[in-house]
Short mmCIF file of C-alpha atoms and ligand atoms in Angstrom, two decimals:
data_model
loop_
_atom_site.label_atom_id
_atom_site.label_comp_id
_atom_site.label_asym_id
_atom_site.label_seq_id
_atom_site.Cartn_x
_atom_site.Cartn_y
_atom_site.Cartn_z
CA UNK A 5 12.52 26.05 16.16
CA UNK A 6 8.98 25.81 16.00
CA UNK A 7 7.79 28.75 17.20
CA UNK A 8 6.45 29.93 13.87
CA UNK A 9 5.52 25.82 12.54
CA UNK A 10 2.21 26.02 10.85
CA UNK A 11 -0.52 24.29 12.46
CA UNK A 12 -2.20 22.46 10.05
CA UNK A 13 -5.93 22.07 9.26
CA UNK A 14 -7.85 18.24 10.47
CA UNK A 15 -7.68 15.71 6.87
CA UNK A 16 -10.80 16.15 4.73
CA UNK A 17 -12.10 13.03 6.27
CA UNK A 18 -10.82 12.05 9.70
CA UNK A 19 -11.45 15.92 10.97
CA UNK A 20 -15.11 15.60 9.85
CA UNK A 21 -15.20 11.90 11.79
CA UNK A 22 -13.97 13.81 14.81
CA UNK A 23 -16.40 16.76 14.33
CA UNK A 24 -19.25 14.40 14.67
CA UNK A 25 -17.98 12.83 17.68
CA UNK A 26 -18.04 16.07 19.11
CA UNK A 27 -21.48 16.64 18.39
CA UNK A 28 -23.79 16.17 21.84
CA UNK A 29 -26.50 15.54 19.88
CA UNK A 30 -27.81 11.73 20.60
CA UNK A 31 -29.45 11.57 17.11
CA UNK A 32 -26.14 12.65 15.11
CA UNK A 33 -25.50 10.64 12.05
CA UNK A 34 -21.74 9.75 11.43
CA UNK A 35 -22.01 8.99 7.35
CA UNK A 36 -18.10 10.53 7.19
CA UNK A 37 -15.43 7.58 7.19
CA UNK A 38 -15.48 4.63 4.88
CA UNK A 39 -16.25 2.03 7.87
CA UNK A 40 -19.09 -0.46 8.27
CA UNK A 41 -21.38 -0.29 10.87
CA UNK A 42 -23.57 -2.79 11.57
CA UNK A 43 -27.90 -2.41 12.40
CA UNK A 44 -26.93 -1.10 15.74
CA UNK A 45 -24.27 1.67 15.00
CA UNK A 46 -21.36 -0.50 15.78
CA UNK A 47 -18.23 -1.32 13.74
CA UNK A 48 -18.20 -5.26 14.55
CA UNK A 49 -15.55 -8.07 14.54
CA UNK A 50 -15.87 -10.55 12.81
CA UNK A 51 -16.87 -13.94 14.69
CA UNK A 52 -13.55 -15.58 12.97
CA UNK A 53 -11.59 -12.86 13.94
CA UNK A 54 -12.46 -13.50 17.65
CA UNK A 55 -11.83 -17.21 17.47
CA UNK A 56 -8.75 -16.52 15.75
CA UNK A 57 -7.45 -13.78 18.47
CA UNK A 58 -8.46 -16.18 21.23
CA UNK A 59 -6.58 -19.03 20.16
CA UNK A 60 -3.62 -16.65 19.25
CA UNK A 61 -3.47 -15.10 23.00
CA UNK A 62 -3.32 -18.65 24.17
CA UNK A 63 -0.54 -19.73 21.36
CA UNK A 64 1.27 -16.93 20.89
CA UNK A 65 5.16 -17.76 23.07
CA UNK A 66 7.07 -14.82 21.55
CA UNK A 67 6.92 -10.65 20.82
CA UNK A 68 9.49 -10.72 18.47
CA UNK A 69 9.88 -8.95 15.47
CA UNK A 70 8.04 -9.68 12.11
CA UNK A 71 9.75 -10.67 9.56
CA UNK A 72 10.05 -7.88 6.96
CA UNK A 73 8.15 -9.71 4.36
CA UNK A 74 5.24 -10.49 6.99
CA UNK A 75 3.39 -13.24 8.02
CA UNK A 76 3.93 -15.95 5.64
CA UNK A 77 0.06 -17.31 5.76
CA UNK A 78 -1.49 -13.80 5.70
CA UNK A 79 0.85 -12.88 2.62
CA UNK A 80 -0.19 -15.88 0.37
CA UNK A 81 -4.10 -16.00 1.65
CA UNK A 82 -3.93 -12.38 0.50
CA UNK A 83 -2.01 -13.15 -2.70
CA UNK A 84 -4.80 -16.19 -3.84
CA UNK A 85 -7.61 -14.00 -2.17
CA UNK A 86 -6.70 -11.12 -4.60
CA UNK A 87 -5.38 -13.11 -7.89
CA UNK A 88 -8.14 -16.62 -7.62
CA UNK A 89 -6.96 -19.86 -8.16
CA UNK A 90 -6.59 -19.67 -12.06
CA UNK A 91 -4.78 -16.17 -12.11
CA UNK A 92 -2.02 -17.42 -9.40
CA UNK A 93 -1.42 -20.40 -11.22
CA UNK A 94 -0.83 -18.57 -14.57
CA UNK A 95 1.20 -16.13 -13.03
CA UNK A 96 3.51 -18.67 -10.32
CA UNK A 97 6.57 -17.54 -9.30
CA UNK A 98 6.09 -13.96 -11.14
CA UNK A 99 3.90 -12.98 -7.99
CA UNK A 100 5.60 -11.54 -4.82
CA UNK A 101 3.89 -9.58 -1.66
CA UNK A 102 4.91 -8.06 1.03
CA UNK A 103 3.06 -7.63 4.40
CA UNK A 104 2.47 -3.87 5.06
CA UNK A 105 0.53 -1.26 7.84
CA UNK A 106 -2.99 -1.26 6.19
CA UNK A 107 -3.85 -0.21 2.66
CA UNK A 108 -2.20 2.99 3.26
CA UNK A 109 1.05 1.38 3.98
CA UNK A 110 0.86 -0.49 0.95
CA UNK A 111 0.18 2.18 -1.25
CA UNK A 112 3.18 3.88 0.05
CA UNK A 113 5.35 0.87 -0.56
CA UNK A 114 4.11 0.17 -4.06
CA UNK A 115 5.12 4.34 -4.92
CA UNK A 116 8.39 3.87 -3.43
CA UNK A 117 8.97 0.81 -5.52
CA UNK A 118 7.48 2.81 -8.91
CA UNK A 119 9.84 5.79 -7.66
CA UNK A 120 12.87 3.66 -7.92
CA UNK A 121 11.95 1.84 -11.18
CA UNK A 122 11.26 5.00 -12.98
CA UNK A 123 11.41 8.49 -11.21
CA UNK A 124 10.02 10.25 -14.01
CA UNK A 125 6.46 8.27 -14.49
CA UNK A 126 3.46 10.33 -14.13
CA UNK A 127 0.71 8.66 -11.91
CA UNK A 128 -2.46 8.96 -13.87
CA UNK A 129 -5.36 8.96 -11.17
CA UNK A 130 -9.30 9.21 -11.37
CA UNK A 131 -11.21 12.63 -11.08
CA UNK A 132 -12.10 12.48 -8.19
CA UNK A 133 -9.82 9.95 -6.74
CA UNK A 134 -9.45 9.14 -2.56
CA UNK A 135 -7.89 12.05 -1.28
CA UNK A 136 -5.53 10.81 0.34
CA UNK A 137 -3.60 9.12 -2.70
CA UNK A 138 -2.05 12.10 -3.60
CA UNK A 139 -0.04 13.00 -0.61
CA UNK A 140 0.80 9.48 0.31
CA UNK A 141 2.07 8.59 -3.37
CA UNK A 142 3.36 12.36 -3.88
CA UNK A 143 5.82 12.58 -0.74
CA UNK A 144 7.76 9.85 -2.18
CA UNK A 145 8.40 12.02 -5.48
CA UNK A 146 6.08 10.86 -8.59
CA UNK A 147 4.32 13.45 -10.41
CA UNK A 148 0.06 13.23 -11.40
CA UNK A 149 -2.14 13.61 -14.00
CA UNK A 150 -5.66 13.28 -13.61
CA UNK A 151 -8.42 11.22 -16.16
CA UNK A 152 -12.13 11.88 -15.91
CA UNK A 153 -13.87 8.94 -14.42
CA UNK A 154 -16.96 10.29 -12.47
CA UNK A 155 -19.63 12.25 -14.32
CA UNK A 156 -21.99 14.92 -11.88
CA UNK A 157 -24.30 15.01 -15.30
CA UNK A 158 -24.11 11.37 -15.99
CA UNK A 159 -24.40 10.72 -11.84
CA UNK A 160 -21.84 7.45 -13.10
CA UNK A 161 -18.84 6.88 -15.30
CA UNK A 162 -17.76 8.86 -18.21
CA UNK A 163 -16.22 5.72 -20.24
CA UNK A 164 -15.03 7.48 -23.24
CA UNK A 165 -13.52 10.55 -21.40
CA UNK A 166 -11.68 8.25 -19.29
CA UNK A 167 -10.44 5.98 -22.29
CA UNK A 168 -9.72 9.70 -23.93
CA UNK A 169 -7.49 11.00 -21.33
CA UNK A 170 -5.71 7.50 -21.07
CA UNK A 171 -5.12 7.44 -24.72
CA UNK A 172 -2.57 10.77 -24.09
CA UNK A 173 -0.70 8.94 -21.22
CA UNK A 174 3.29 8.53 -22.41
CA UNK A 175 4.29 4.86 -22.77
CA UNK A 176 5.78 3.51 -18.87
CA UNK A 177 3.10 5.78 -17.01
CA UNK A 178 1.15 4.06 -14.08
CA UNK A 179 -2.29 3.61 -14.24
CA UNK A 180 -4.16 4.17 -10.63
CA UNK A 181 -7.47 2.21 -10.52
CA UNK A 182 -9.63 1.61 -7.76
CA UNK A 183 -10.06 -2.56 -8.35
CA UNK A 184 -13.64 -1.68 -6.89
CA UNK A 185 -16.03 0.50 -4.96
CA UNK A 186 -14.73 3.35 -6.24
CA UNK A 187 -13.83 5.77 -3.35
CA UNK A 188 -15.24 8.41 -3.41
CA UNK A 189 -18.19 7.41 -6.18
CA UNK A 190 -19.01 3.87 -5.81
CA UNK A 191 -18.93 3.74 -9.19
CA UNK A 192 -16.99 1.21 -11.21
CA UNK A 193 -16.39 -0.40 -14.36
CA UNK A 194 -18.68 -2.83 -15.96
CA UNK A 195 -16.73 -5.85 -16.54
CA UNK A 196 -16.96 -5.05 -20.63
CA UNK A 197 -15.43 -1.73 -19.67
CA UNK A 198 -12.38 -3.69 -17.76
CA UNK A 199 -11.63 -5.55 -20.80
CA UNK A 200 -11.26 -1.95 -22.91
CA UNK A 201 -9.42 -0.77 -19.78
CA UNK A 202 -7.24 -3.81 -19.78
CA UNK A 203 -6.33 -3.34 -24.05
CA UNK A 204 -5.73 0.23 -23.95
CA UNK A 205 -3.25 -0.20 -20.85
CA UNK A 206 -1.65 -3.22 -22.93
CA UNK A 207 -1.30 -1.16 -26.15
CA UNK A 208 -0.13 1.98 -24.70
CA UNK A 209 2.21 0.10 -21.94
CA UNK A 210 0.79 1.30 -19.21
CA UNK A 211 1.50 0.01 -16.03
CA UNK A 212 -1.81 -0.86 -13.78
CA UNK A 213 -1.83 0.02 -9.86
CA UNK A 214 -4.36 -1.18 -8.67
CA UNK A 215 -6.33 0.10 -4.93
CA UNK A 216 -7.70 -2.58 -3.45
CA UNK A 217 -9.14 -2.12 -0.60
CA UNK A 218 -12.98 -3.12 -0.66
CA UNK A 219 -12.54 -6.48 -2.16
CA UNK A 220 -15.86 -8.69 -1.34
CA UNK A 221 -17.52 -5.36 -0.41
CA UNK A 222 -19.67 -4.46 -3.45
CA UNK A 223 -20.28 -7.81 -5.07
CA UNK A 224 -18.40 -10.47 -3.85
CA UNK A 225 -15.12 -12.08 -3.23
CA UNK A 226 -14.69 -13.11 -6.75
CA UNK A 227 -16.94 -10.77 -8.66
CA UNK A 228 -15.06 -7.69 -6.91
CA UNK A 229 -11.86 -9.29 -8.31
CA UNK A 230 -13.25 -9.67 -11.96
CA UNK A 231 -11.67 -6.61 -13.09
CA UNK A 232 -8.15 -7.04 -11.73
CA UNK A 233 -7.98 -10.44 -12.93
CA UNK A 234 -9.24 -9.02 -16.66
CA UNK A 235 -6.46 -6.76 -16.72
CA UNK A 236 -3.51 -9.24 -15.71
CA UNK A 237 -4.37 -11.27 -18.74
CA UNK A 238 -3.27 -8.86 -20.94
CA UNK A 239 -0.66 -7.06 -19.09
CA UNK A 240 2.50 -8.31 -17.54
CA UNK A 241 2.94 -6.20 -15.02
CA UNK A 242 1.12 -4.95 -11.67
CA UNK A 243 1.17 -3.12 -8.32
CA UNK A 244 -1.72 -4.29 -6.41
CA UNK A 245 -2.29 -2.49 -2.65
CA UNK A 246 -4.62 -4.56 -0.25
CA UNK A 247 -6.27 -3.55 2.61
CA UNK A 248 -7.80 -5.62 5.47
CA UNK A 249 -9.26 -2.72 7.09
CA UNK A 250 -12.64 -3.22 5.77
CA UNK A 251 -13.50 -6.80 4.12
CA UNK A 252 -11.72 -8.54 7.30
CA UNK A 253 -12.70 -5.71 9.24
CA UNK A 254 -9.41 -5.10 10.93
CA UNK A 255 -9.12 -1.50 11.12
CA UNK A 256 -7.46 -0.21 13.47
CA UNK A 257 -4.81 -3.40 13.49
CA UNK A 258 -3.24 -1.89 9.95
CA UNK A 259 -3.28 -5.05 8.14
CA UNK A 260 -2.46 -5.06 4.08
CA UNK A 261 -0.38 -6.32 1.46
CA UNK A 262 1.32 -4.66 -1.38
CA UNK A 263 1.21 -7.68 -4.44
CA UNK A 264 3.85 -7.45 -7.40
CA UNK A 265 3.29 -8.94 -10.15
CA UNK A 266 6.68 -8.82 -12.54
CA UNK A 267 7.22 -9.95 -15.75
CA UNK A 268 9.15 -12.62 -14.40
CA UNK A 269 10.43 -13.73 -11.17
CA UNK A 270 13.62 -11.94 -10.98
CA UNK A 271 11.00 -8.59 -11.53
CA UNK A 272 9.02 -9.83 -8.97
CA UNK A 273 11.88 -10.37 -6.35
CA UNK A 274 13.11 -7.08 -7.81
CA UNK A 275 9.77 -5.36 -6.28
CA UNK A 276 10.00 -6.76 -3.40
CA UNK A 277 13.40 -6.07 -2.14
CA UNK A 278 12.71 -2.53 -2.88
CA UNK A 279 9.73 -2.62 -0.71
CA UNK A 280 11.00 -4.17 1.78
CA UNK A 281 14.71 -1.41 1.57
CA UNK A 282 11.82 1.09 1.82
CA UNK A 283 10.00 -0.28 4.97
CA UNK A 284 13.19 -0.32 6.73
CA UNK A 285 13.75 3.23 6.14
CA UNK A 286 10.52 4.10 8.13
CA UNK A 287 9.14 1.90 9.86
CA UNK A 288 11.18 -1.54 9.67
CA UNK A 289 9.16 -4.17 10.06
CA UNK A 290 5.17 -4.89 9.56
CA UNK A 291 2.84 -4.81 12.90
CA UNK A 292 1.98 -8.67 13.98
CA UNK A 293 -1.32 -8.75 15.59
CA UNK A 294 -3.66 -8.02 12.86
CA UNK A 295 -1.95 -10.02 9.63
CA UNK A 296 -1.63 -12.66 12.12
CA UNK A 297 -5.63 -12.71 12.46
CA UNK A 298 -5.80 -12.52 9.16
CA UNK A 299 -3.48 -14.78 8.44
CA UNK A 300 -5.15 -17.56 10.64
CA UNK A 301 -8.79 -17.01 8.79
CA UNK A 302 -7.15 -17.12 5.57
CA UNK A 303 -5.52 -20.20 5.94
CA UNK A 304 -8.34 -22.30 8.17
CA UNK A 305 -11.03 -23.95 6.30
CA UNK A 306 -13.50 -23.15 9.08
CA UNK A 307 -12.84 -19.65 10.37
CA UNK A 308 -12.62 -18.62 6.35
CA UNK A 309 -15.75 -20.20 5.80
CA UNK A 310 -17.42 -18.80 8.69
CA UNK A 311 -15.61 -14.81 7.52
CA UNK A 312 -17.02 -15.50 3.82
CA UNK A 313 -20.60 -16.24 4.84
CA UNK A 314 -20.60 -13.16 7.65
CA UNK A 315 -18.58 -10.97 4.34
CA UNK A 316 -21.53 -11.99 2.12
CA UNK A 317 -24.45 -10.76 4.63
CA UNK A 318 -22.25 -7.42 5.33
CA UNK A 319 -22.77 -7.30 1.42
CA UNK A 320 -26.10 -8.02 0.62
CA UNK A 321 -26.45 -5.19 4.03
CA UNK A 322 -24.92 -2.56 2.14
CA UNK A 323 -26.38 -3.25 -1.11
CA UNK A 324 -29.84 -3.69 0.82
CA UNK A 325 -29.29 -0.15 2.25
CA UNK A 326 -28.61 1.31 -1.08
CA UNK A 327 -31.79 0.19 -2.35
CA UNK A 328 -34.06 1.09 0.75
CA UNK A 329 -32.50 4.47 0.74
CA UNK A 330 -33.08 5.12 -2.84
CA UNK A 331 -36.53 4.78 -2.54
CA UNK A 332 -37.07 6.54 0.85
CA UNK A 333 -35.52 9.19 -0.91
CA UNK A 334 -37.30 9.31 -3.96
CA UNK A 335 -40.03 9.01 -2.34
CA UNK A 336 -39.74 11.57 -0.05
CA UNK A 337 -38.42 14.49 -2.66
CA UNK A 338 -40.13 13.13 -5.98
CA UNK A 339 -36.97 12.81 -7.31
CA UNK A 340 -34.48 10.36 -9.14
CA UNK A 341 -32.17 8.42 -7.04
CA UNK A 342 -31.76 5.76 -8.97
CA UNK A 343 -27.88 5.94 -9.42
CA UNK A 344 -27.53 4.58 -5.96
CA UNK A 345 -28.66 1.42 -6.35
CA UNK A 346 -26.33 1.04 -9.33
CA UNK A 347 -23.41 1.69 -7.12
CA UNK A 348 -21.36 -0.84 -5.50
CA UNK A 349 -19.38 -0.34 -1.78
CA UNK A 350 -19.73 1.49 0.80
CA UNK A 351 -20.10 5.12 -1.00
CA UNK A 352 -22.02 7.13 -2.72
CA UNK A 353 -22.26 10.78 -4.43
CA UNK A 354 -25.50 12.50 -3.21
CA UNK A 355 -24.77 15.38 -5.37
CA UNK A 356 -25.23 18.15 -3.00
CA UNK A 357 -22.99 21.57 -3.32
CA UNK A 358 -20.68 22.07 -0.16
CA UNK A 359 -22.84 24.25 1.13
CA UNK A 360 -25.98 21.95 1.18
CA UNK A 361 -23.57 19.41 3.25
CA UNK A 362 -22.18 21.88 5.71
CA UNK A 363 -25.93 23.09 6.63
CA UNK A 364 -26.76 19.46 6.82
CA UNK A 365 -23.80 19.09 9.25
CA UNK A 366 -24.45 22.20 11.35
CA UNK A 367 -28.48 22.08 11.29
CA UNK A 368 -29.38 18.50 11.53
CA UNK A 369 -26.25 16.78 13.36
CA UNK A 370 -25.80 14.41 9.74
CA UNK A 371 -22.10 14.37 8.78
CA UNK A 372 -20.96 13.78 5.37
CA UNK A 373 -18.09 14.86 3.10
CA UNK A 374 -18.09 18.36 1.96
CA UNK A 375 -18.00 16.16 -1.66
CA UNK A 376 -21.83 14.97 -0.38
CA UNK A 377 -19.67 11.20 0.03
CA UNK A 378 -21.68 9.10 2.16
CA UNK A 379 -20.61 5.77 3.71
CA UNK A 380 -23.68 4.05 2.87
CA UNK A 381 -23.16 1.35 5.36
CA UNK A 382 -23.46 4.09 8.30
CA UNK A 383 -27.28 3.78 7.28
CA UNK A 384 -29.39 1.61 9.66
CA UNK A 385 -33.42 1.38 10.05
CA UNK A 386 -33.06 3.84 12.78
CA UNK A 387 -31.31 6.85 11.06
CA UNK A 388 -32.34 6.16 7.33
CA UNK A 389 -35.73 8.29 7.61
CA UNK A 390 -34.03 10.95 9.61
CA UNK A 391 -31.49 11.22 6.87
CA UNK A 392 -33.94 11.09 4.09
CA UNK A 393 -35.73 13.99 5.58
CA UNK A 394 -32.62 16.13 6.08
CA UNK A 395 -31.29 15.82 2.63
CA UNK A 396 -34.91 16.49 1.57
CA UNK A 397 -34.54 19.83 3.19
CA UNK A 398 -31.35 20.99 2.01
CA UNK A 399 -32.65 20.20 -1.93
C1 LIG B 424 -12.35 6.61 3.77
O1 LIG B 424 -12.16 7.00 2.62
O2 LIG B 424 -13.20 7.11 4.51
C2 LIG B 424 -11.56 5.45 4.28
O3 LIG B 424 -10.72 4.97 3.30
C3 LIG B 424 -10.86 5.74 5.54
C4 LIG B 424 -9.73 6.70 5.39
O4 LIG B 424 -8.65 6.43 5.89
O5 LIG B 424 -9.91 7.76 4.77
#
């Protein structure tokens, strides 16, 4: 049966991760997948996410299956860490979430409920968008468009092309957004350009899904929210997918959320037993160990505050690297980096061709996307100049 089964080339991402790990050389620089590594190379834990696993290995009396919403404190941390205090409240019993595997998982979940709702929506998504949004939205059925978002002449957003493109969508089409640090660009909104965002999808009846996944990663807990939030106060209806891969730094424990907002609770419940008919048909029930983690820092006062403070240094990290590698850079080629210190997250276009990446891959041991997508926060003090100087010989 499978004698003549194609084998299929690594993803765009993960096979360039593995490529690298390959690589014998000790000075390699792994600037590939969106994951943040710390002054020292490492990808840490948080210190509340230890105290919460220790005290869960000594609790914890039972294996048994999740229940197929998830973990009731992870699900509503996630659901007032996303919406704030003033948005929940406004929105009560419209708002519904169900645990899922990772940000991935919840994408999936929110297409399968869109595909049952209405089969026929086109997904509008961003040029360039994540790359992997298409297949996992696309194998459940729903069709794309794409707007332009990301300008190579501009080295940011193209605002009115994107408004432009919108304008066309039908009435009922979804709306994919990246709720921050845009992946692959870094570049988002300004919170001006949300409002627009947030009239045009209410006049044209769009519907908003929102990506979440880097929430507290570019600005802050509440500032990465800003634009979300601006958008559910003029539209009734939203698909949010969370991730806790990177901002609670659970990775490989595939922690997320999918959040439904409906237009009133019956919608909301609506959402949710669809998600949950279309976990079963897969994969049945969320994993435990991470959303219980999560769960547990969400919902004490100490290990949350202790997450947000060690969230805001990981922050100001990233947004410190930006700036010290925009000016090694410049420096070091007499040219304009600028643009990176404008972006927010972990990513960045440098705005080399595929070739000038591949050379930089094959003749200097520094891995990065074919797209020239770095993961900023795979700089450290150690590799920056060794970087600077490679991408300074490639220009
Ligand atoms: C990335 O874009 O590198 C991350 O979102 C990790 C992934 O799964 O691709």
């Amino acid at each position: 049966m499978f004698d003549s089964l194609p084998i299929l080339p690594p993803d765009s991402i993960l096979g360039l991760a593995a490529a690298c790990r390959a690589d014998p050389d000790p000075d390699k620089v792994d600037l590939t997948l969106g994951v943040y590594m710390d002054e020292s190379g490492l990808c840490p834990v948080f210190e509340a996410v230890k105290q919460a696993q220790q005290s869960l290995v000594g609790e914890e009396q039972t294996k048994v299956y999740m229940p197929p919403q998830g973990d009731a404190d992870y699900v509503s941390g996630i659901c007032a860490l996303v919406l704030g205090t003033a948005t929940g409240k406004t929105l009560g019993d419209r708002v519904s979430a169900v645990q899922t595997p990772g940000g991935c998982g919840a994408v999936r979940l929110g297409a399968e409920v869109l595909f049952a709702a209405a089969p026929g929506a086109t997904v509008w998504v961003s040029d360039p968008t994540w790359p992997v949004h298409i297949p996992l939205m696309g194998s459940v059925g729903l069709q794309f468009k794409t707007y332009r978002y990301y300008s190579p002449e501009l080295r940011g957003l193209d605002f009115e092309a994107m408004l432009a493109d919108l304008d066309s969508a039908a009435a009922g089409d979804v709306v994919l957004l990246h709720g921050c640090c845009h992946n692959p660009s870094g570049v988002d909104p300004s919170l001006a350009q949300w409002g627009a965002l947030a009239e045009l999808l209410a006049e044209r009846h769009l519907l908003p899904m929102i990506d979440f996944a880097y929430q507290g990663m570019g600005a802050g807990l509440e500032e990465d929210a800003a634009g979300l939030r601006a958008i559910l106060e003029r539209v009734p209806e939203m698909i949010i997918a969370v991730s806790s891969s990177k901002n609670i730094g659970l990775y490989r424990e595939r922690a997320g959320a999918v959040v439904f907002v409906g237009g009133d609770a019956r919608a909301a419940d609506a959402m949710t037993s669809q998600a949950i008919a279309a976990a079963r048909r897969v994969y049945s029930m969320p994993p435990a160990h991470g959303a219980l983690l999560a769960g547990r820092v969400l919902s004490s006062p100490e290990l949350r505050a202790s997450w947000q403070v060690e969230l805001a240094q990981i922050c100001e990290r990233i947004n410190g690297l930006r700036i010290d590698f925009r000016d090694a850079l410049a420096a070091t080629t007499g040219r304009n980096f600028d643009f990176i210190g404008k972006e927010n997250g972990m990513f960045s276009f440098l705005g080399l061709s595929v070739e000038q990446a591949q050379r930089l891959r094959t003749e200097q041991s520094v891995y990065m996307l074919d797209s020239s997508r770095i993961n900023v926060a795979g700089l450290n003090a150690r590799n920056l100049p060794r970087v600077v100087d490679a991408v300074a010989s490639v220009l």
